[in-house]
Short mmCIF file of C-alpha atoms in Angstrom, two decimals:
data_model
loop_
_atom_site.label_atom_id
_atom_site.label_comp_id
_atom_site.label_asym_id
_atom_site.label_seq_id
_atom_site.Cartn_x
_atom_site.Cartn_y
_atom_site.Cartn_z
CA MET O 871 59.55 188.20 235.07
CA ALA O 872 61.97 191.30 234.74
CA HIS O 873 64.87 189.15 233.02
CA ALA O 874 62.53 186.72 231.12
CA ALA O 875 63.49 186.37 227.45
CA VAL O 876 60.54 186.93 225.16
CA GLY O 877 59.35 186.31 221.61
CA ASP O 878 56.22 185.77 219.48
CA ASP O 879 54.28 182.74 221.25
CA VAL O 880 51.79 182.70 218.61
CA TYR O 881 54.63 181.47 216.01
CA GLY O 882 56.13 179.28 219.10
CA GLU O 883 59.20 181.75 219.38
CA ASP O 884 58.93 182.86 223.12
CA PRO O 885 61.69 180.93 224.97
CA SER O 886 60.06 181.55 228.32
CA VAL O 887 56.61 180.17 227.18
CA ASN O 888 58.53 177.22 225.85
CA ALA O 889 60.31 176.54 228.82
CA LEU O 890 57.06 176.69 230.99
CA GLU O 891 55.13 174.24 228.71
CA ALA O 892 57.88 171.78 228.61
CA GLU O 893 58.27 172.00 232.40
CA ALA O 894 54.34 171.52 232.92
CA ALA O 895 54.27 168.74 230.37
CA GLU O 896 57.10 166.62 232.19
CA ARG O 897 55.43 167.12 235.56
CA LEU O 898 52.00 166.22 234.34
CA GLY O 899 53.24 163.36 232.61
CA LYS O 900 51.95 164.43 229.26
CA GLU O 901 53.63 164.58 225.95
CA THR O 902 52.88 168.47 225.51
CA ALA O 903 51.30 171.61 227.12
CA VAL O 904 49.92 174.74 226.16
CA PHE O 905 49.88 178.10 227.92
CA PHE O 906 46.79 180.02 228.23
CA PRO O 907 45.51 183.49 229.91
CA SER O 908 42.94 181.82 232.11
CA GLY O 909 41.40 178.43 233.28
CA THR O 910 38.24 179.23 231.82
CA GLN O 911 39.79 179.51 228.57
CA SER O 912 41.62 176.28 228.83
CA ASN O 913 38.88 174.33 229.81
CA LEU O 914 36.63 175.58 226.90
CA CYS O 915 39.33 174.78 224.56
CA ALA O 916 39.60 171.30 225.84
CA ILE O 917 35.79 170.76 225.59
CA LEU O 918 35.89 172.07 222.03
CA CYS O 919 38.78 169.95 221.17
CA HIS O 920 36.86 166.75 222.18
CA CYS O 921 33.18 167.86 221.03
CA ARG O 922 31.52 168.96 217.80
CA ARG O 923 28.41 171.00 217.96
CA GLY O 924 25.60 168.97 218.98
CA ASP O 925 27.43 166.64 221.19
CA GLU O 926 27.00 166.35 224.80
CA MET O 927 29.32 166.44 227.86
CA LEU O 928 28.96 164.90 231.55
CA VAL O 929 29.85 167.17 234.29
CA GLY O 930 29.06 167.71 237.88
CA THR O 931 26.56 170.17 238.87
CA SER O 932 28.89 172.33 241.14
CA TYR O 933 31.80 171.88 238.92
CA HIS O 934 33.51 175.01 237.60
CA THR O 935 32.99 174.28 233.92
CA PHE O 936 29.49 173.83 234.37
CA GLY O 937 28.54 176.58 236.97
CA SER O 938 30.95 179.29 236.70
CA GLU O 939 32.14 179.55 233.01
CA ALA O 940 29.24 181.51 231.47
CA GLY O 941 27.78 178.67 229.59
CA GLY O 942 30.65 178.86 226.95
CA ALA O 943 30.63 175.32 225.96
CA SER O 944 27.02 175.71 224.62
CA ALA O 945 27.09 179.54 223.79
CA LEU O 946 30.41 179.11 221.82
CA GLY O 947 30.56 175.41 220.84
CA GLY O 948 26.98 174.20 220.53
CA VAL O 949 27.97 171.54 223.28
CA ALA O 950 25.15 170.49 225.46
CA TYR O 951 25.67 170.25 229.30
CA SER O 952 24.40 167.12 231.09
CA PRO O 953 24.95 167.93 234.78
CA LEU O 954 25.25 164.99 237.33
CA PRO O 955 24.78 165.06 240.76
CA VAL O 956 28.04 165.72 243.39
CA ARG O 957 28.61 163.73 246.51
CA GLU O 958 29.66 165.10 249.69
CA ASP O 959 33.24 164.32 248.91
CA GLY O 960 33.06 166.10 245.50
CA SER O 961 32.97 162.79 243.44
CA ILE O 962 30.43 161.70 240.88
CA ASP O 963 28.70 158.40 241.40
CA VAL O 964 29.37 155.65 238.97
CA ALA O 965 25.69 154.84 238.46
CA ASP O 966 25.03 158.47 237.60
CA VAL O 967 27.72 158.46 234.91
CA THR O 968 26.64 155.02 233.49
CA SER O 969 23.08 156.42 233.29
CA GLY O 970 24.03 159.83 231.79
CA ILE O 971 25.80 158.17 229.01
CA ARG O 972 23.26 158.33 225.90
CA VAL O 973 22.99 155.36 223.55
CA ASN O 974 23.88 155.85 219.86
CA ASP O 975 20.40 157.07 218.86
CA MET O 976 19.55 159.59 216.12
CA HIS O 977 17.11 161.35 218.21
CA ARG O 978 19.72 162.08 221.15
CA ALA O 979 22.79 164.16 221.33
CA ARG O 980 25.95 161.98 221.33
CA THR O 981 27.86 161.67 224.79
CA ARG O 982 31.28 162.84 224.07
CA LEU O 983 33.07 163.83 227.19
CA LEU O 984 33.19 163.37 230.85
CA CYS O 985 34.49 166.25 232.77
CA LEU O 986 35.97 165.96 236.12
CA GLU O 987 37.39 168.42 238.75
CA ASN O 988 39.84 168.30 241.54
CA THR O 989 39.87 170.06 243.83
CA THR O 990 36.14 170.98 243.92
CA ASP O 991 35.21 173.39 246.37
CA GLY O 992 38.47 172.63 248.12
CA ARG O 993 37.59 169.00 248.42
CA ALA O 994 40.21 166.67 247.46
CA VAL O 995 38.55 164.16 245.41
CA PRO O 996 39.92 160.57 246.35
CA LEU O 997 41.68 158.81 243.25
CA SER O 998 39.81 155.86 243.46
CA LYS O 999 36.53 157.62 242.74
CA LEU O 1000 37.93 159.61 239.80
CA HIS O 1001 39.35 156.21 238.62
CA ALA O 1002 36.21 154.35 238.82
CA VAL O 1003 33.90 156.94 236.67
CA ALA O 1004 37.00 157.21 234.19
CA GLU O 1005 36.78 153.55 233.71
CA VAL O 1006 33.26 153.78 232.75
CA ALA O 1007 33.70 156.69 230.46
CA ARG O 1008 36.52 154.99 228.58
CA ASN O 1009 34.43 151.61 228.22
CA HIS O 1010 31.71 153.79 226.56
CA GLY O 1011 34.34 155.59 224.30
CA LEU O 1012 34.08 158.91 226.13
CA LYS O 1013 37.10 161.20 226.37
CA ILE O 1014 38.11 162.64 229.80
CA HIS O 1015 38.77 166.43 230.84
CA LEU O 1016 39.95 167.08 234.23
CA ASP O 1017 39.68 170.64 235.32
CA GLY O 1018 42.80 170.62 237.86
CA ALA O 1019 42.84 174.28 238.65
CA ARG O 1020 43.92 173.20 242.20
CA LEU O 1021 45.02 169.58 241.43
CA PHE O 1022 48.28 170.01 243.35
CA ASN O 1023 46.22 170.90 246.30
CA ALA O 1024 44.61 167.40 245.89
CA CYS O 1025 47.96 165.81 245.48
CA ILE O 1026 49.17 167.28 248.73
CA ALA O 1027 46.24 166.61 250.87
CA LEU O 1028 45.78 163.04 249.52
CA HIS O 1029 49.54 162.01 249.31
CA HIS O 1030 49.59 161.14 245.73
CA ASP O 1031 51.86 162.05 242.73
CA VAL O 1032 50.21 164.20 240.30
CA LYS O 1033 50.83 161.91 237.41
CA ASP O 1034 48.19 159.37 239.25
CA PHE O 1035 45.55 161.95 238.68
CA THR O 1036 46.69 163.06 235.11
CA ALA O 1037 46.85 159.61 233.72
CA LEU O 1038 43.13 159.32 234.01
CA ALA O 1039 42.48 162.23 231.43
CA ASP O 1040 43.17 163.21 227.97
CA THR O 1041 43.40 166.67 228.62
CA VAL O 1042 44.29 168.39 232.05
CA SER O 1043 43.98 172.11 232.85
CA VAL O 1044 46.20 173.41 235.77
CA CYS O 1045 46.03 176.95 237.04
CA LEU O 1046 49.50 178.72 237.85
CA SER O 1047 47.91 181.46 240.05
CA LYS O 1048 45.75 180.65 242.83
CA GLY O 1049 47.92 178.53 245.34
CA LEU O 1050 50.92 178.44 243.06
CA GLY O 1051 51.05 182.27 243.21
CA ALA O 1052 51.88 183.40 239.60
CA PRO O 1053 49.93 186.51 238.82
CA SER O 1054 48.11 184.60 236.10
CA GLY O 1055 47.97 181.87 233.53
CA THR O 1056 46.96 178.32 233.10
CA VAL O 1057 48.44 175.26 231.28
CA LEU O 1058 46.44 172.56 229.33
CA ALA O 1059 48.52 169.30 229.13
CA THR O 1060 47.56 166.76 226.63
CA ASP O 1061 48.79 164.47 223.82
CA GLU O 1062 51.25 165.84 221.09
CA ALA O 1063 48.61 164.92 218.32
CA ARG O 1064 46.09 167.35 219.78
CA ARG O 1065 48.56 170.07 220.14
CA ASN O 1066 47.82 171.92 216.72
CA ASP O 1067 44.16 171.60 217.36
CA ILE O 1068 44.53 173.16 220.72
CA LEU O 1069 46.53 176.12 219.38
CA ARG O 1070 44.13 176.74 216.46
CA ILE O 1071 41.20 176.86 218.92
CA ARG O 1072 43.07 179.02 221.47
CA LYS O 1073 43.65 181.44 218.66
CA MET O 1074 40.16 181.57 217.92
CA LEU O 1075 39.13 182.20 221.37
CA GLY O 1076 41.41 185.36 221.36
CA GLY O 1077 44.42 183.39 223.41
CA GLY O 1078 46.98 183.80 221.07
CA MET O 1079 49.60 185.92 222.97
CA ARG O 1080 52.86 187.48 221.87
CA GLN O 1081 55.62 188.36 224.18
CA ILE O 1082 54.04 186.94 227.06
CA GLY O 1083 57.44 185.38 228.43
CA ILE O 1084 57.15 187.70 231.13
CA ILE O 1085 53.99 186.10 232.68
CA ALA O 1086 55.31 182.63 231.85
CA ALA O 1087 58.44 183.37 233.65
CA ALA O 1088 56.30 183.62 236.85
CA GLY O 1089 54.54 180.42 235.70
CA LEU O 1090 57.51 178.36 235.63
CA PHE O 1091 58.96 179.84 239.10
CA ALA O 1092 55.51 178.74 240.45
CA LEU O 1093 55.89 175.17 239.24
CA GLN O 1094 59.49 174.85 240.38
CA SER O 1095 59.12 176.75 243.55
CA ASN O 1096 55.64 176.71 245.08
CA ILE O 1097 54.10 173.24 244.87
CA SER O 1098 55.45 171.79 248.31
CA ARG O 1099 54.50 175.03 250.19
CA LEU O 1100 50.81 174.43 249.54
CA SER O 1101 50.84 172.30 252.71
CA ASP O 1102 51.36 175.67 254.70
CA ASP O 1103 47.91 176.83 253.08
CA HIS O 1104 46.37 173.66 254.27
CA ARG O 1105 47.77 174.14 257.92
CA ARG O 1106 46.55 177.72 258.02
CA ALA O 1107 43.30 176.76 256.70
CA GLU O 1108 42.94 174.18 259.39
CA LEU O 1109 44.00 176.68 261.98
CA LEU O 1110 41.27 179.24 261.08
CA ALA O 1111 38.62 176.80 260.92
CA GLN O 1112 39.40 175.54 264.24
CA ALA O 1113 39.44 178.93 265.63
CA LEU O 1114 36.23 179.85 264.12
CA LEU O 1115 34.68 176.51 265.35
CA ASP O 1116 35.51 177.67 268.74
CA ILE O 1117 33.74 180.83 268.52
CA ALA O 1118 30.83 178.91 266.71
CA GLN O 1119 30.42 176.53 269.86
CA GLU O 1120 29.67 179.55 271.97
CA GLY O 1121 26.65 180.02 270.06
CA ASP O 1122 24.38 178.96 266.99
CA ARG O 1123 25.06 181.65 264.88
CA LEU O 1124 28.03 180.31 262.82
CA GLU O 1125 28.48 176.85 260.87
CA VAL O 1126 32.20 176.42 259.77
CA SER O 1127 33.73 173.90 257.36
CA GLN O 1128 37.16 173.38 255.94
CA ALA O 1129 38.82 171.42 253.37
CA THR O 1130 42.41 171.87 251.88
CA ASN O 1131 42.90 175.80 251.71
CA MET O 1132 39.30 176.91 251.73
CA VAL O 1133 37.30 177.62 254.86
CA TYR O 1134 33.61 178.06 254.40
CA VAL O 1135 31.77 180.21 257.19
CA THR O 1136 27.92 180.27 257.11
CA PRO O 1137 26.50 182.96 259.56
CA HIS O 1138 22.91 183.46 260.61
CA PRO O 1139 21.41 185.22 257.80
CA ALA O 1140 20.69 187.95 260.26
CA ASP O 1141 24.47 188.45 260.82
CA HIS O 1142 25.65 188.10 257.15
CA ALA O 1143 25.57 191.59 256.10
CA LYS O 1144 26.80 193.13 259.54
CA LEU O 1145 29.52 190.70 259.74
CA HIS O 1146 30.88 191.33 256.23
CA ALA O 1147 30.92 195.00 257.01
CA HIS O 1148 32.41 194.35 260.29
CA LEU O 1149 35.52 192.50 258.80
CA ALA O 1150 36.01 194.90 255.97
CA ALA O 1151 36.17 197.60 258.57
CA ARG O 1152 38.92 195.80 259.89
CA GLY O 1153 40.81 195.18 256.75
CA ILE O 1154 39.47 191.84 256.01
CA LEU O 1155 37.88 191.39 252.75
CA ILE O 1156 35.91 188.33 252.00
CA GLY O 1157 33.81 187.78 249.07
CA ASN O 1158 30.11 188.34 250.00
CA SER O 1159 28.81 184.96 248.69
CA GLN O 1160 25.61 183.76 250.50
CA PRO O 1161 24.86 181.82 252.60
CA ALA O 1162 28.22 181.01 253.06
CA MET O 1163 31.42 183.10 252.76
CA ARG O 1164 34.57 181.52 251.36
CA ILE O 1165 37.81 182.24 252.73
CA VAL O 1166 40.96 180.98 250.76
CA THR O 1167 44.60 180.92 252.08
CA HIS O 1168 47.57 181.35 249.75
CA LEU O 1169 51.20 182.23 249.71
CA GLY O 1170 50.14 185.88 250.63
CA ILE O 1171 48.65 184.81 254.15
CA ALA O 1172 50.78 184.43 257.32
CA ASP O 1173 49.87 183.05 260.52
CA SER O 1174 49.55 186.47 261.81
CA ASP O 1175 46.77 187.03 259.30
CA ILE O 1176 45.07 183.98 260.58
CA ALA O 1177 45.10 185.21 264.11
CA ALA O 1178 43.83 188.60 263.05
CA THR O 1179 41.05 187.06 261.09
CA ALA O 1180 39.98 185.07 263.83
CA ASP O 1181 40.22 187.99 266.25
CA ALA O 1182 37.95 189.98 263.91
CA PHE O 1183 35.48 187.24 264.01
CA ARG O 1184 35.51 186.86 267.67
CA SER O 1185 34.94 190.63 268.19
CA TYR O 1186 31.98 190.78 266.16
CA PHE O 1187 30.45 188.04 268.07
CA GLU O 1188 31.61 189.49 271.57
CA SER O 1189 30.34 192.88 270.63
CA ASP O 1190 26.93 192.05 269.19
#
């Protein structure tokens, strides 16, 4: 980052951004990629690229584009959300997609887009499940956007090449932070024909940046160096989950589940606040979401951190 060559990215003159976008496009099997400050902005840009005001998008009820992006598609793009149930494995049922597509009727919003996600809440959605709903969407003339913020985690977990997933979608958003470890940034990959529209919408959303090569250099390093090591995060999440399951078996005050690099811990309601404070007092800061606490492993976490976290949980239940 300290030695990155920089330029004005709004005019396509930042060599580090250009190198990152070329690397991302090649790895994701697309003709081009565009660098964004955040995944929320790249997802919104993709939606606005595919939909006009008054159009409708199909999306899973628990997917980030529906529940965690402040309703941006509706607020800023006039695009209606049509949420569909999400199954236990993170997928959407083919029948729900089929029934959710509105016929060409002047009284109804036009269904233009299917938004998918992988991973979702840590769950790696099987390729076959994504392929099935994508086929239905294609047959009805819909475009497909894949929110792949943690797509490489899914690839590691399911032993697939990333291009197997990206081939299903018209646009794919991949986060460079999170598991890949860059300080910030996301790439949106697509066909060259959409690039100018995406750049225009990015500018409109305030995502045009100038000498941003210092951040792009970190994203390029992340793509080139940090994909294969995601398996370490999965392994450590499994280790923590097993340790917490051992604690849970000693009583009925803790539920534990794990998928890829995420561990979900659901304490008894009476324990939640006290457990959260107990962990914080020992230097372990966990989001205070309820009913389940989410713990995510990443490249800043070592085996010793897993042991320390498990010990902190154990000390709470042994002392209470």
